[in-house]
Short mmCIF file of C-alpha atoms and ligand atoms in Angstrom, two decimals:
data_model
loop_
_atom_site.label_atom_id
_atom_site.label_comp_id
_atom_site.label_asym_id
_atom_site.label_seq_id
_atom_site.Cartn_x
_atom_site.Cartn_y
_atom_site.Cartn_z
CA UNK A 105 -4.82 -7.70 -12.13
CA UNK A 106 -7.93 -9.41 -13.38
CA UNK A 107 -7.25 -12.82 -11.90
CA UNK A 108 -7.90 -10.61 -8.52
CA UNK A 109 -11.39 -9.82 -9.77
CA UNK A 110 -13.62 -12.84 -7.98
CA UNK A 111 -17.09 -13.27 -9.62
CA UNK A 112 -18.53 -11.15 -6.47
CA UNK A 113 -16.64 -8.01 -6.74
CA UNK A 114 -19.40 -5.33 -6.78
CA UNK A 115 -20.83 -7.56 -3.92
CA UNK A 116 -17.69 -7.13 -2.42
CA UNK A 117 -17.18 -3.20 -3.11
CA UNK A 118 -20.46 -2.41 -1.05
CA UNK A 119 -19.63 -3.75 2.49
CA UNK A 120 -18.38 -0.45 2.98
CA UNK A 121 -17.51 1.47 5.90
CA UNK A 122 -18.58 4.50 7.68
CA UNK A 123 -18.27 6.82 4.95
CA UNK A 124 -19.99 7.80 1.20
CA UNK A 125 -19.29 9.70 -1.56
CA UNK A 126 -22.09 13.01 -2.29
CA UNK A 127 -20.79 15.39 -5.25
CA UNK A 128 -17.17 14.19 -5.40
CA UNK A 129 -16.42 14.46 -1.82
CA UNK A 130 -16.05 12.19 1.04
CA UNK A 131 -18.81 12.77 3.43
CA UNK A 132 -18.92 10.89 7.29
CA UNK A 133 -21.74 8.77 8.22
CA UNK A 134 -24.09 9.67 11.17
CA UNK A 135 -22.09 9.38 14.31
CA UNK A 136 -18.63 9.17 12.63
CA UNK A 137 -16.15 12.27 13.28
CA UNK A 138 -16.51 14.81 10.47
CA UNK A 139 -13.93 13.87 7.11
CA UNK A 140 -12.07 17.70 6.62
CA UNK A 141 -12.77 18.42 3.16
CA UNK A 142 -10.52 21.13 1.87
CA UNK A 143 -10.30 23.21 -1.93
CA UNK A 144 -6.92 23.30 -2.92
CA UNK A 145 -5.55 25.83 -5.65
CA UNK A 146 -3.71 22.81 -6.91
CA UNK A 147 -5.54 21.55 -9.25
CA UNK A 148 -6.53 20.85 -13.15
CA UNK A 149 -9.81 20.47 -14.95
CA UNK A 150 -12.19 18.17 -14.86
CA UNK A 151 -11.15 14.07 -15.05
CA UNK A 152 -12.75 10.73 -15.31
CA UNK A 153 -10.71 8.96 -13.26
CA UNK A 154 -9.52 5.57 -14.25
CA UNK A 155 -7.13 3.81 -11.75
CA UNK A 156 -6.23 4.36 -8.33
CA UNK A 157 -2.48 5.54 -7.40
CA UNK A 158 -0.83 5.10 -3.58
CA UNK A 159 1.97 7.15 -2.84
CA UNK A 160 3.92 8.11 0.63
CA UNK A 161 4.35 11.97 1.30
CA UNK A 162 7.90 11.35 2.50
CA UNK A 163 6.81 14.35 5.14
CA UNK A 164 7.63 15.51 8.38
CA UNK A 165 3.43 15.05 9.01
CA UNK A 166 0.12 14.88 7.68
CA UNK A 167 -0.54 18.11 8.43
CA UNK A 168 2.85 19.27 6.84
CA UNK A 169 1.89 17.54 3.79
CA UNK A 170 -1.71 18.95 3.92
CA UNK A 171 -0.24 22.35 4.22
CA UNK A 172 2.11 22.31 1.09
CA UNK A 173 -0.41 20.48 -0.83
CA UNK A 174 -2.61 23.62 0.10
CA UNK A 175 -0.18 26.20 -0.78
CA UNK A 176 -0.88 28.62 -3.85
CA UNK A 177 1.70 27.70 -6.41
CA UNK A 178 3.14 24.42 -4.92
CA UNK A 179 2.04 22.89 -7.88
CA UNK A 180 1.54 19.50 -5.48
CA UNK A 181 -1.21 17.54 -3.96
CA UNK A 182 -3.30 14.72 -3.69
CA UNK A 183 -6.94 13.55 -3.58
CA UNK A 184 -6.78 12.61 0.13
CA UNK A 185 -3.86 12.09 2.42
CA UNK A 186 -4.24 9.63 5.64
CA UNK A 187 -2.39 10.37 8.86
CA UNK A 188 -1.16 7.81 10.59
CA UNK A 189 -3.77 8.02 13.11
CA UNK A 190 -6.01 6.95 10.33
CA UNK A 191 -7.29 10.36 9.98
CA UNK A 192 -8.68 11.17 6.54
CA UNK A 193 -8.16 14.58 4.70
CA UNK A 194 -9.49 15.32 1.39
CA UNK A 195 -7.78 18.11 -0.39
CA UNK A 196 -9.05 17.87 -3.85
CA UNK A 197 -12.20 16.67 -5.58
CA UNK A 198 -12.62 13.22 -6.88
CA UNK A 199 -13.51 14.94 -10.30
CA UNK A 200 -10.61 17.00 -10.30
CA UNK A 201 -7.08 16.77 -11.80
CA UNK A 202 -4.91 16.81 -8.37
CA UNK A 203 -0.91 17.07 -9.00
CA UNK A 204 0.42 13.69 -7.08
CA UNK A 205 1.97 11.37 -10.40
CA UNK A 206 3.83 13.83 -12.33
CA UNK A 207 5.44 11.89 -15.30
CA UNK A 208 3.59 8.64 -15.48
CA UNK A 209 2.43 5.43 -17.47
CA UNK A 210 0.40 3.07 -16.76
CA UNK A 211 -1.88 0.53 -19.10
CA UNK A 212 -1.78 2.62 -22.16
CA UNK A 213 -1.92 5.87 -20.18
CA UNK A 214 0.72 8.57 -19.80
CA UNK A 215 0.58 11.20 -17.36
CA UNK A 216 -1.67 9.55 -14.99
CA UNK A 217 -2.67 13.03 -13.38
CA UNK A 218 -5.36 13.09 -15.92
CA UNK A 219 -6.52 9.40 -15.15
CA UNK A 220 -6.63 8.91 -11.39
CA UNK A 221 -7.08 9.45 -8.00
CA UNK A 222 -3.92 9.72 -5.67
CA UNK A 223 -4.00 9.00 -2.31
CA UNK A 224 -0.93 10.09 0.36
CA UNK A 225 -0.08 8.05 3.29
CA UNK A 226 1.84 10.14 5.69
CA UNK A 227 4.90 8.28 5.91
CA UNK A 228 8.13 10.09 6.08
CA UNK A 229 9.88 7.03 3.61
CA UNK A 230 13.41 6.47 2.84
CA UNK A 231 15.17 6.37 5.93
CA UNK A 232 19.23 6.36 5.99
CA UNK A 233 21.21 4.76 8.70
CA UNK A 234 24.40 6.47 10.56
CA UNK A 235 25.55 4.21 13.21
CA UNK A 236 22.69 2.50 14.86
CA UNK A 237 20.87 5.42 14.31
CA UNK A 238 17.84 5.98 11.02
CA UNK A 239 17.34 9.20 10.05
CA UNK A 240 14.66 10.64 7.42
CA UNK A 241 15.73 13.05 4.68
CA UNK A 242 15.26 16.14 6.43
CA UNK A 243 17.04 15.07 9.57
CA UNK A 244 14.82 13.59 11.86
CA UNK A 245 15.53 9.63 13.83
CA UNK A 246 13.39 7.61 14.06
CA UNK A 247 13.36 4.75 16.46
CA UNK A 248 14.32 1.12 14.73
CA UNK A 249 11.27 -0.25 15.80
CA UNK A 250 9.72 1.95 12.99
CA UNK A 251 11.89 0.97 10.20
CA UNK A 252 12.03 -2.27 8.18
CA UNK A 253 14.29 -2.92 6.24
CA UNK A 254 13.96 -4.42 2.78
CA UNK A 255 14.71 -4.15 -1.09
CA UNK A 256 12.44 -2.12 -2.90
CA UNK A 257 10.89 -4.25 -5.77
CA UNK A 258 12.46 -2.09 -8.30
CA UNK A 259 16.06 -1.90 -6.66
CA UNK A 260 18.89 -4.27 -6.00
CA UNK A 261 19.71 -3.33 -2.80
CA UNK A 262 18.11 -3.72 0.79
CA UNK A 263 17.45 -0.03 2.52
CA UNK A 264 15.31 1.34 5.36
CA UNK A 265 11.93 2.01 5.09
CA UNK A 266 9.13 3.91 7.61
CA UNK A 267 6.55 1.23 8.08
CA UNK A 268 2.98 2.52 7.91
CA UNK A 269 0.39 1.80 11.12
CA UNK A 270 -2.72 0.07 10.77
CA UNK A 271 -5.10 2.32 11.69
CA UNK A 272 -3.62 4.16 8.29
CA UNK A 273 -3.41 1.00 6.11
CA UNK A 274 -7.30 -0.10 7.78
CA UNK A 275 -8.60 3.71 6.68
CA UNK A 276 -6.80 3.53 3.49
CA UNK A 277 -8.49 0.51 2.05
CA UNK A 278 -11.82 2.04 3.40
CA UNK A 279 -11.46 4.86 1.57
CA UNK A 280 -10.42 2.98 -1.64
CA UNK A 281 -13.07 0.10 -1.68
CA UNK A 282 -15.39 3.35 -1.61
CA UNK A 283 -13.32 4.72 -4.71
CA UNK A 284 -12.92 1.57 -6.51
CA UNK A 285 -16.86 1.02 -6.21
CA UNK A 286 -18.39 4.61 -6.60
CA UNK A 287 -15.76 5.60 -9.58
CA UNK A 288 -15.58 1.51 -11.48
CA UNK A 289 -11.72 2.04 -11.36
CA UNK A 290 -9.54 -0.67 -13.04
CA UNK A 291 -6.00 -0.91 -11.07
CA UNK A 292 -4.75 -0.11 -7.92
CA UNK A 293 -0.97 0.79 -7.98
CA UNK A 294 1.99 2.34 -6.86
CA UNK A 295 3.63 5.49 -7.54
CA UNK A 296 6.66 3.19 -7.77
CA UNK A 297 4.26 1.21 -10.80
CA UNK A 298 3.59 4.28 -12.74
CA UNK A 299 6.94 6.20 -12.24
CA UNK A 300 9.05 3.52 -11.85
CA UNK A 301 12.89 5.16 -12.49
CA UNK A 302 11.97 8.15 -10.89
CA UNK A 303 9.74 7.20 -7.40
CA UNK A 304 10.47 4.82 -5.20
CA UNK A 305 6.91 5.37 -3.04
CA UNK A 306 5.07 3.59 -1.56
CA UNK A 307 7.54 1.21 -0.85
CA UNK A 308 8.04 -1.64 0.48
CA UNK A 309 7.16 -1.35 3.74
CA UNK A 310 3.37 -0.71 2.22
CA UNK A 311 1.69 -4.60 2.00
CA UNK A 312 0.54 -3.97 -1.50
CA UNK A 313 -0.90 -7.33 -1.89
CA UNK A 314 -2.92 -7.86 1.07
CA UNK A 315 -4.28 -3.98 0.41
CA UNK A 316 -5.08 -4.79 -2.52
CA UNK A 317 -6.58 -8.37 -1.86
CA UNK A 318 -8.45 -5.90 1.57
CA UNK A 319 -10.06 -3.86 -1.18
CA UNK A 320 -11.03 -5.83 -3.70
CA UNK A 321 -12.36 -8.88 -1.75
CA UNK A 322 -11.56 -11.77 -3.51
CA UNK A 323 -13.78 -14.32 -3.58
CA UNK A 324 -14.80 -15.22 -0.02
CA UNK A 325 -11.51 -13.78 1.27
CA UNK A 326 -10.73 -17.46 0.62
CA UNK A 327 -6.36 -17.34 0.64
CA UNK A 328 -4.38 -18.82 -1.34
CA UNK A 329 -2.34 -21.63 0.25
CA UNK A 330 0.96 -23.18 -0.47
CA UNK A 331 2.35 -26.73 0.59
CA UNK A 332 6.07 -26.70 2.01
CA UNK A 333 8.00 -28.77 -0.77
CA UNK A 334 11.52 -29.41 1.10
CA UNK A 335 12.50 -30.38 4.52
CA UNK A 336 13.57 -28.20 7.04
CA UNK A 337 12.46 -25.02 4.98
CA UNK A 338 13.71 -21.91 6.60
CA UNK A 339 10.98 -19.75 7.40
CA UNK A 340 12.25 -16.18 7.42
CA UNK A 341 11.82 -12.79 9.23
CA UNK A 342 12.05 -10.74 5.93
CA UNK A 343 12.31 -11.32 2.09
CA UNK A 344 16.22 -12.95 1.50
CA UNK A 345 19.19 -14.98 3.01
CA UNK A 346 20.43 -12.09 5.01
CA UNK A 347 16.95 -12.38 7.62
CA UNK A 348 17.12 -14.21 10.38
CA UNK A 349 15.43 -17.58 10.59
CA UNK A 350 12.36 -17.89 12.70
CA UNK A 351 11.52 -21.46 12.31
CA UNK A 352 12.32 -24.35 10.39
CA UNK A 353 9.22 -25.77 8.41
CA UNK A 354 8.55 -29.74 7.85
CA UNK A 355 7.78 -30.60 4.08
CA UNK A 356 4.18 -30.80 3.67
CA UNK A 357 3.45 -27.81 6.10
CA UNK A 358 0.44 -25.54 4.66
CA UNK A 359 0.61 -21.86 4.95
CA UNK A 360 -1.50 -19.10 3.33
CA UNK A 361 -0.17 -16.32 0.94
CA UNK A 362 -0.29 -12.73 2.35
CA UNK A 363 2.30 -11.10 -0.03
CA UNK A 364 4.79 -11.32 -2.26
CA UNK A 365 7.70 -9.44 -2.71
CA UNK A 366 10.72 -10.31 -5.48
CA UNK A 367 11.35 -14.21 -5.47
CA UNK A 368 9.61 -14.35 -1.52
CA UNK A 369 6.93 -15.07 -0.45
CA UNK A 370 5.61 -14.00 2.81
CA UNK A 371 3.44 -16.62 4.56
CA UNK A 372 1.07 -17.36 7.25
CA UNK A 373 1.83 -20.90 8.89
CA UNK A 374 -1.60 -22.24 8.66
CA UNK A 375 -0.13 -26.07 10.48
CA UNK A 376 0.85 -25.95 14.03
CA UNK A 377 4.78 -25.28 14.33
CA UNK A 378 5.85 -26.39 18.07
CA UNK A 379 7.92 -23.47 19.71
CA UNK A 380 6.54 -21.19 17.09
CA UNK A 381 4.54 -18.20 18.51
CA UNK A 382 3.83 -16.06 15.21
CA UNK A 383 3.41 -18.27 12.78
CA UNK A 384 4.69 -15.46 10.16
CA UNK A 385 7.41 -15.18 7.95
CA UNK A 386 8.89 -15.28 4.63
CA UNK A 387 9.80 -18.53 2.74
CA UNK A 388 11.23 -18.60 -0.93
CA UNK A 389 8.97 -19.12 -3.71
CA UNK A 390 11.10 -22.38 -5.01
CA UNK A 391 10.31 -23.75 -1.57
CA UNK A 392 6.04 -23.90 -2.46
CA UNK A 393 3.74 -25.29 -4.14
CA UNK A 394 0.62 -23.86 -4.73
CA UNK A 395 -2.35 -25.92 -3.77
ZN1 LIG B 685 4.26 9.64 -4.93
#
């Protein structure tokens, strides 16, 4: 994690957006619509909270998952969930044990309720394919456009996942540069990182590496950039042999690092490719050399 630290992080952390923190709660700036702040009975004692955790609700809705993180004796929530409109609900105080990691680890830490804030993406996750058709686990389709499908870092086998908007991912790292900043936390991570045999969010369709690299502003956003090593590189619509190729790249073509995920790496084409009109893909790790 540290190497993502530049010199300038704090500098970084400030350029912050429409929002502050006042007594543990997120509160709007002037002219920005009102953050819903709500109490919920599910939660501990007091915490200083170390690290920052991302999960998906694998809900029907926000609102659903605000609801049952709401309910007496539900014995769930989360800091803050984010609809995928971007909208911003905070359900539990900053300074307060919310129930989102269950059974956890991370960096010398177990049960990472005590240690962090959690943060829910509405997203309704693992998605299951019958035919042509993806389903979610409590029944609904979904449209394919909505689904991507990928291995999850911690799995051997490719499966469909809901892919989060960007008005969601753009409010999420808003909210967290504000987090990272007002609370000095160390790590950003998944509840995949903490609870890795048991949880499986957020997933792969979630761009951990550019959210992370969005939050904590490396140094001058400056990305890191690869040279194409081997001719006629396939450059690829997802991470492994079974995606379809988009292009073939000449050796010596640059492209910049956006994220990685297993043995790929997925890559903006930073020289002109004729006949190529989004120059993004993945490309296999053996196939680059850093810069
Ligand atoms: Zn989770």
């Amino acid at each position: 994690m540290d190497e993502m630290y530049g010199e300038n992080r704090m500098d970084q952390l400030r350029k912050l957006f429409f929002m502050r923190i006042e007594n543990h709660t997120l509160v709007a700036d002037a002219g920005e619509a009102a953050i819903p702040v709500l109490n919920s009975p599910n939660k501990g004692s007091t915490i200083t909270p170390k690290h920052l955790v991302i999960h998906y609700t694998a809900g029907r809705s926000a609102q659903s998952s605000v609801d049952w993180f709401m309910k007496p004796g539900s014995d769930a929530s989360a800091h803050v969930v984010i609809g995928m409109d971007g909208k911003i609900t905070q359900v539990v105080p900053f300074n307060k044990k919310a129930f989102h990691a269950g059974e956890s680890k991370w960096n010398g830490l177990t049960g990472l309720n005590s240690h962090s804030i959690g943060i829910e993406l509405d997203n309704p996750g693992l998605m299951t394919k019958t035919g042509t058709k993806w389903f979610a686990w409590f029944g609904k389709e979904y449209p394919s456009s909505v689904v991507i499908e990928a291995k999850h870092k911690n799995e051997n086998v490719v499966r469909g996942w809901h892919i989060f908007s960007e008005k969601q991912i753009e409010a999420c790292v808003n909210v967290s540069k504000l987090l990272m900043s007002h609370y000095q936390l160390g790590d950003i991570v998944g509840h995949d990182d903490i609870a890795p045999f048991r949880k499986t969010d957020p997933g792969p369709a979630f761009p951990m590496e550019s959210f992370k690299s969005k939050v904590l502003g490396r140094r001058d956003d400056a990305p890191t950039t690869y040279t194409v090593n081997t001719e006629n590189t396939n450059l690829r619509a997802g991470p492994g042999m079974e995606f379809s190729i988009l292009a073939q790249l000449k050796k010596g073509t640059k492209v910049e690092l956006m994220q990685t995920q297993l043995n790929w790496y997925n890559v903006l084409v930073v020289t002109r490719v004729t006949g190529l009109n989004e120059p993004e893909g993945w490309v296999h790790k053996n196939l680059l050399t850093k810069d």
